[in-house]
XYZ file of C-alpha atoms in Angstrom:
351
model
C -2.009 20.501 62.785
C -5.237 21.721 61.362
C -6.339 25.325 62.411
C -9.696 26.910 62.400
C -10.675 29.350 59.470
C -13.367 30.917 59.201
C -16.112 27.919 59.242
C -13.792 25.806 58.361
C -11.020 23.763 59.657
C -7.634 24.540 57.135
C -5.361 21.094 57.014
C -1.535 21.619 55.815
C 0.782 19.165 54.860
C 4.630 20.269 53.478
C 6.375 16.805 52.055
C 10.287 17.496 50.503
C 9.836 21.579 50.567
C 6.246 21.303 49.142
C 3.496 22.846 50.906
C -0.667 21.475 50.250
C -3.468 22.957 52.105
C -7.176 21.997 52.014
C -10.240 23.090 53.818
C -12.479 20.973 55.565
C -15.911 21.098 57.558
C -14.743 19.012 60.774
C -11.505 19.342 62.427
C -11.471 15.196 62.317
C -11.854 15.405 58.308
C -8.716 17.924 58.522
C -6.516 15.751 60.668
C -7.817 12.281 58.378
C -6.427 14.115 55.377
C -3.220 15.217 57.005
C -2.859 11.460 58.119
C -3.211 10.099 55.176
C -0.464 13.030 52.961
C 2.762 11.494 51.888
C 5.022 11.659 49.306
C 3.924 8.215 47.145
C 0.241 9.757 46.949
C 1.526 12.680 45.816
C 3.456 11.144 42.994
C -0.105 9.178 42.083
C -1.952 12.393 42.061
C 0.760 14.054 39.069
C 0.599 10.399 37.566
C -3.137 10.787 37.280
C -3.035 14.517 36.095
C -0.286 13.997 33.199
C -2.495 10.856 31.935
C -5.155 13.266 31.833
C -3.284 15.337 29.500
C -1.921 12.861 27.266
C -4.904 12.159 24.726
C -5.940 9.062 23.933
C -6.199 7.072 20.615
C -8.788 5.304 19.687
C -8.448 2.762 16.383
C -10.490 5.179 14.555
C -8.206 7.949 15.286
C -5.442 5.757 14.112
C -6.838 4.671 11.145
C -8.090 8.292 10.310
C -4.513 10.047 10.927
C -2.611 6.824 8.757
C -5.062 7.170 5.831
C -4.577 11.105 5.519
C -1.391 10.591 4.936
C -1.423 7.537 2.817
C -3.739 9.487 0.534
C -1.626 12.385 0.209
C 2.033 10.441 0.451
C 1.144 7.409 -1.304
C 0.150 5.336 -4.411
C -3.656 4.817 -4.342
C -3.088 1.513 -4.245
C -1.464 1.334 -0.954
C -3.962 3.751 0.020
C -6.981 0.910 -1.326
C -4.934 -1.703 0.644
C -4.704 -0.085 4.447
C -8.229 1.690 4.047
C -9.955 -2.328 3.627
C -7.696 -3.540 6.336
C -8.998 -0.759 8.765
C -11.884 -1.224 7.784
C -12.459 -5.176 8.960
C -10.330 -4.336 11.935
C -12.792 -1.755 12.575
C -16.045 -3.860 12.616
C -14.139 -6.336 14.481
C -13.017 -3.867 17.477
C -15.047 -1.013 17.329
C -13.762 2.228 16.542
C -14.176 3.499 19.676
C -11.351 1.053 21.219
C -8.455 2.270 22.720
C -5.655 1.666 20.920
C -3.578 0.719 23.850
C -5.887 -2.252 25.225
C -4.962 -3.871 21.496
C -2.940 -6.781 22.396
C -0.911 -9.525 20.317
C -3.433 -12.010 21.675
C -6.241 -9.585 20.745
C -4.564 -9.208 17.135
C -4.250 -12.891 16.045
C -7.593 -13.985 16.957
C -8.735 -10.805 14.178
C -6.380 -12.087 11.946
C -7.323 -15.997 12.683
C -11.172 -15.053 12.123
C -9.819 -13.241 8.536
C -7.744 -16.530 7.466
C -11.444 -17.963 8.308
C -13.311 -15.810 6.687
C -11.371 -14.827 3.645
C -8.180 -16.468 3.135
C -4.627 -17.294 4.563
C -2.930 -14.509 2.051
C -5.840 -12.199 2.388
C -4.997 -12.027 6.291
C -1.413 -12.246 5.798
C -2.054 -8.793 3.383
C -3.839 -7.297 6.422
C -0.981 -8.012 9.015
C 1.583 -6.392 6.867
C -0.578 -3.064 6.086
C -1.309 -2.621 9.844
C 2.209 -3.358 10.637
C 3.490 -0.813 8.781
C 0.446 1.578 10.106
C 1.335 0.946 13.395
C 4.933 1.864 13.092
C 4.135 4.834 11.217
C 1.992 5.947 13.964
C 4.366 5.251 16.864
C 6.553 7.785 15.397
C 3.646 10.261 13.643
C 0.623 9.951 16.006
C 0.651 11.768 19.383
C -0.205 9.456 22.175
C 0.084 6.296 20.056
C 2.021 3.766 22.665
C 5.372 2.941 22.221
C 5.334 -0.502 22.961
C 5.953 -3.704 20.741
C 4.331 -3.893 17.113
C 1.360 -6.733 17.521
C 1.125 -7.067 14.192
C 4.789 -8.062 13.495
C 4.669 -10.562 16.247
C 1.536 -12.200 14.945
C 2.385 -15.212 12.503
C 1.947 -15.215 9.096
C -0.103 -18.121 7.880
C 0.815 -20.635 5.167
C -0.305 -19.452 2.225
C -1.794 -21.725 -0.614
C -0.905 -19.443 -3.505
C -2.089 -20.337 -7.185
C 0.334 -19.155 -9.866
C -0.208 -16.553 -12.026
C -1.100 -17.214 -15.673
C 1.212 -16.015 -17.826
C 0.037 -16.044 -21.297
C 1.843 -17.885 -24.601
C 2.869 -15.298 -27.231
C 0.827 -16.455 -29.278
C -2.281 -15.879 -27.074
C -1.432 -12.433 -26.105
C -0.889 -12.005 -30.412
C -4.377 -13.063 -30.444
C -6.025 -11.036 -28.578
C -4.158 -7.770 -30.002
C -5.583 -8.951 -33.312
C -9.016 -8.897 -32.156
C -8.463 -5.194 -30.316
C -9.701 -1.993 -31.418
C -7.349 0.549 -33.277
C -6.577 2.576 -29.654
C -6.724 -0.946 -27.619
C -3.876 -2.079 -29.832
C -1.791 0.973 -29.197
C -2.278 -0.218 -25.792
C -1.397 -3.483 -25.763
C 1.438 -2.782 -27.428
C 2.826 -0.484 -24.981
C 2.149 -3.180 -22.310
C 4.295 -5.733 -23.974
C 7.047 -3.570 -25.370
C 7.677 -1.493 -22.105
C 6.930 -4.484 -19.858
C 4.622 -1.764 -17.834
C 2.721 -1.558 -14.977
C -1.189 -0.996 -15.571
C -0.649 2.667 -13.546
C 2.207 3.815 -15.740
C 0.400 3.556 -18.660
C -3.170 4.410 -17.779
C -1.433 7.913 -16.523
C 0.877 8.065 -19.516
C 0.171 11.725 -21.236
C 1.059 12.835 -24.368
C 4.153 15.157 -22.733
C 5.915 12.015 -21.842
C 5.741 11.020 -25.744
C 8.932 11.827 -27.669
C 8.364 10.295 -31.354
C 11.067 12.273 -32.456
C 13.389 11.267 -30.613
C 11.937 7.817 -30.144
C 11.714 8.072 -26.231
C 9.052 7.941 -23.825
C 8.760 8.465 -19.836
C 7.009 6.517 -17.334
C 6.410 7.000 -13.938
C 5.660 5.044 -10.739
C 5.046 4.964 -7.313
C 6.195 1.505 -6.704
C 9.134 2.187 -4.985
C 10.247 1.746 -1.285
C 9.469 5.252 0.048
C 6.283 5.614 -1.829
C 8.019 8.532 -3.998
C 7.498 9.104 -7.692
C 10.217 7.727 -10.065
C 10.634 8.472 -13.428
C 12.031 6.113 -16.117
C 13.232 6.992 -19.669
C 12.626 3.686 -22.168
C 13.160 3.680 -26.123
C 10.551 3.414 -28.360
C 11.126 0.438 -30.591
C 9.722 0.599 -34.499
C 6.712 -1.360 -33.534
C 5.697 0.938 -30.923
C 6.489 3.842 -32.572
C 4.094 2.812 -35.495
C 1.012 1.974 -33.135
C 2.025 5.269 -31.283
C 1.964 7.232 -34.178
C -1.552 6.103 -35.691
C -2.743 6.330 -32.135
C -1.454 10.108 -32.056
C -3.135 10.876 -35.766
C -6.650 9.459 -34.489
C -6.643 11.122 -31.224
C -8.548 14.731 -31.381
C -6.918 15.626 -28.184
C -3.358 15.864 -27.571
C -2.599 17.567 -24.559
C -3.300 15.313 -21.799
C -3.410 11.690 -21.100
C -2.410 9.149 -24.331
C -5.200 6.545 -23.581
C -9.343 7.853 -22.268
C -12.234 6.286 -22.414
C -14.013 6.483 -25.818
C -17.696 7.508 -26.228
C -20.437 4.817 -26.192
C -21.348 3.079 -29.624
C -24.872 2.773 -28.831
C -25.463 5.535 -25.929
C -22.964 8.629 -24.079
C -21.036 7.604 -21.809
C -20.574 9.767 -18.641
C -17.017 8.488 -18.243
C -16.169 9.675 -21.670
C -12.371 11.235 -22.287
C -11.219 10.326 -19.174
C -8.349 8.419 -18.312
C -8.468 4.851 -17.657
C -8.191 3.526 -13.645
C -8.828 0.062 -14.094
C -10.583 -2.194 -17.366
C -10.716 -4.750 -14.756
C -13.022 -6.843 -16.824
C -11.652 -6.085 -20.483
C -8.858 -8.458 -20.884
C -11.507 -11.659 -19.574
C -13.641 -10.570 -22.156
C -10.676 -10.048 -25.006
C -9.326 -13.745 -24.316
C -12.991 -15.357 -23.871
C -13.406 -13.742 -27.949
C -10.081 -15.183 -28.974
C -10.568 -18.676 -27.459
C -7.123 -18.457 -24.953
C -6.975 -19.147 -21.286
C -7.681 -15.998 -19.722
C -4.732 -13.409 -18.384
C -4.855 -9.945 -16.655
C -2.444 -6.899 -17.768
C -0.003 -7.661 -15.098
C 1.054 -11.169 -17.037
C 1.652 -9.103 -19.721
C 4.662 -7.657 -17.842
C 5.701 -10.931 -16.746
C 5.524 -11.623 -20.869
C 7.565 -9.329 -21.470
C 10.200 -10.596 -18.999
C 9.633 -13.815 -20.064
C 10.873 -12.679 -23.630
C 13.819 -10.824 -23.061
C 15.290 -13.661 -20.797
C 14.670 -15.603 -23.805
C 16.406 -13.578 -25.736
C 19.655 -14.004 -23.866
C 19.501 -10.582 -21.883
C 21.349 -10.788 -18.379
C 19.483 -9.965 -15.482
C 20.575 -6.700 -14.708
C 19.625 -5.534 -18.110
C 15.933 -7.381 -17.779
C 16.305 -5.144 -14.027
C 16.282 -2.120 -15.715
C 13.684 -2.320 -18.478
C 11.436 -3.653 -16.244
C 12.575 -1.106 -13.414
C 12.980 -2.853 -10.479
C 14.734 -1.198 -7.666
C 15.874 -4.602 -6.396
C 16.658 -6.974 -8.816
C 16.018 -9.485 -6.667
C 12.800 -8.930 -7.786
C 13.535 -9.863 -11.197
C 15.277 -12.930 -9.963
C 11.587 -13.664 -8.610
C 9.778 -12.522 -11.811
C 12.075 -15.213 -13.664
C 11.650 -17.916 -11.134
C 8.100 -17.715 -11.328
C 8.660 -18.005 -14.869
C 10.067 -21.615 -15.066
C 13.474 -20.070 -15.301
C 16.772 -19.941 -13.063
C 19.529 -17.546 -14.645
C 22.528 -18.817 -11.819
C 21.704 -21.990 -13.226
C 21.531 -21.374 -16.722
C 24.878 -19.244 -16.835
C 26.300 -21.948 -14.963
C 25.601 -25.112 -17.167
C 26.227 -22.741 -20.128
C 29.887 -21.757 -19.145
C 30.674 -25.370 -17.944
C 29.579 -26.904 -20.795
C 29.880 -24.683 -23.943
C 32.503 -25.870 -26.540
């Protein structure tokens, strides 16, 4: 029963050993309030203040906290990849939105109006980087909600995929011919390492061993996003580019391939490493009259050659340092090749 205080009328209300007490101007307000206490508007009330304190995330806040650590964690690649996909998704929402209005309905019609837009694989690229970006953040970003992935549950699209050039011997033989004295060196470490473009733009003279006819590449093109190192052997042909490459080179204690001067004018870019030659390859196979290839067929070359050759798969795993070799399995089928087959048909029908 409200009591008067003061000027003011004091309403109490004690619900499962819990005591609340307000003030009021009218004794009528005071007994209105009293009325209306009980214990499922109390349980609202800590609802509401524990919501409060939980912060809320916005895409922008998501995107910001996954990128920090993709920069600092990952390959810069993967880091390229998820910064582009938050970026459309973005411009599409808002950054401002709250990431737990997103919705799977919400999510396919972004990823419909990117198939639109752009192309069935290029949306299919997005789903899987914001996949994975939301499940990092479930576990890494405080507030995210734990609730069901909307990427993963969004369809993939069919994908209309054309095949990858992968360029005759005697094409990629052309074009080395054609190559400056350093380009050459280059090329040749594509073909006889079967490399990735990263391991050998960041190849450095430490991870050179002439001597000893070894040399060390590393990648970040593995399934935790970790560096791996590989040991390969230096074959005689490599070892002789290498080692004219090494003679001409005035600097020998960092990376094995930099960008050389200008001809005509300086170039600001000047000794430092390679991170892409996107265009130089078009332009090497437009001079040497062959169908046109990028540095990643070169690899597939490579593979292409040592199945050839009559290496097994798990050897062809290893040289071109796949963690799976399921992946090589893929690399050969693309390829025109099937080694269950081939072993197969060879054992049955050898003499």
């Amino acid at each position: 029963m409200p009591y008067k205080d003061g000027k003011t009328w004091r309403a109490t209300r004690m619900i499962d050993g819990k005591r609340k007490s307000r003030r009021f101007p009218t004794k009528q307000k005071a007994l209105e309030w009293e009325a209306s206490q009980n214990a499922a508007v109390w349980e609202e009330e800590k609802q509401d203040v524990l919501n409060d304190l939980i912060p809320t995330v916005s895409v922008r806040d998501w995107a910001d906290a996954t990128l920090d650590y993709v920069k600092e964690c990952e390959a810069p690649a993967t880091y390229d990849e998820k910064q582009y996909a938050f970026k459309r998704l973005v411009k599409r929402l808002g950054g401002d939105f709250e990431v737990e209005s997103i919705t799977p309905a919400l999510i396919l019609n972004h990823l419909k109006a990117e198939r639109r837009e752009r192309s069935p694989n290029a949306a299919n690229k997005d789903r899987k980087c914001l996949s994975s970006s939301w499940k990092w953040a479930t576990i890494n970003v405080e507030g995210f909600p734990v609730v069901e992935n909307p990427f993963r549950i969004s369809p993939r699209f069919k994908e209309k995929r054309t095949p990858r050039h992968i360029p005759a011997e005697s094409d990629f033989w052309a074009v080395y011919e054609m190559a400056e004295p350093q380009d050459k060196a280059m090329l040749a470490c594509f073909i006889y390492l079967a490399a990735r473009k990263t391991e050998i733009f960041r190849l450095t003279w430490s991870c050179v061993d002439l001597v000893r006819e070894r040399i060390r590449l590393s990648t970040v093109k593995t399934s935790d996003g970790s560096e791996k190192l590989s040991l390969l052997p230096i074959v005689p042909e490599l070892k002789t580019e290498l080692l004219a490459h090494w003679e001409r080179s005035k600097d020998r204690s960092g990376h094995v391939f930099r960008i050389p001067p200008g001809p005509k004018f300086s170039n600001p870019f000047a000794g430092q490493p390679y991170t892409s030659r996107q265009h130089y390859l078009g332009k090497m196979c437009t001079r040497a009259e062959v169908t046109r290839f990028d540095w990643h067929s070169i690899r597939h070359l490579s593979a292409s050659i040592l199945f050839k050759a009559g290496h097994k798969v798990g050897v062809i795993q290893r040289i071109l340092r796949h963690e799976n070799p399921q992946t090589t399995v893929r690399y050969l089928h693309d390829l025109g090749f099937d080694p269950e087959m081939e072993e197969a048909m060879r054992i049955t029908f050898q003499k």
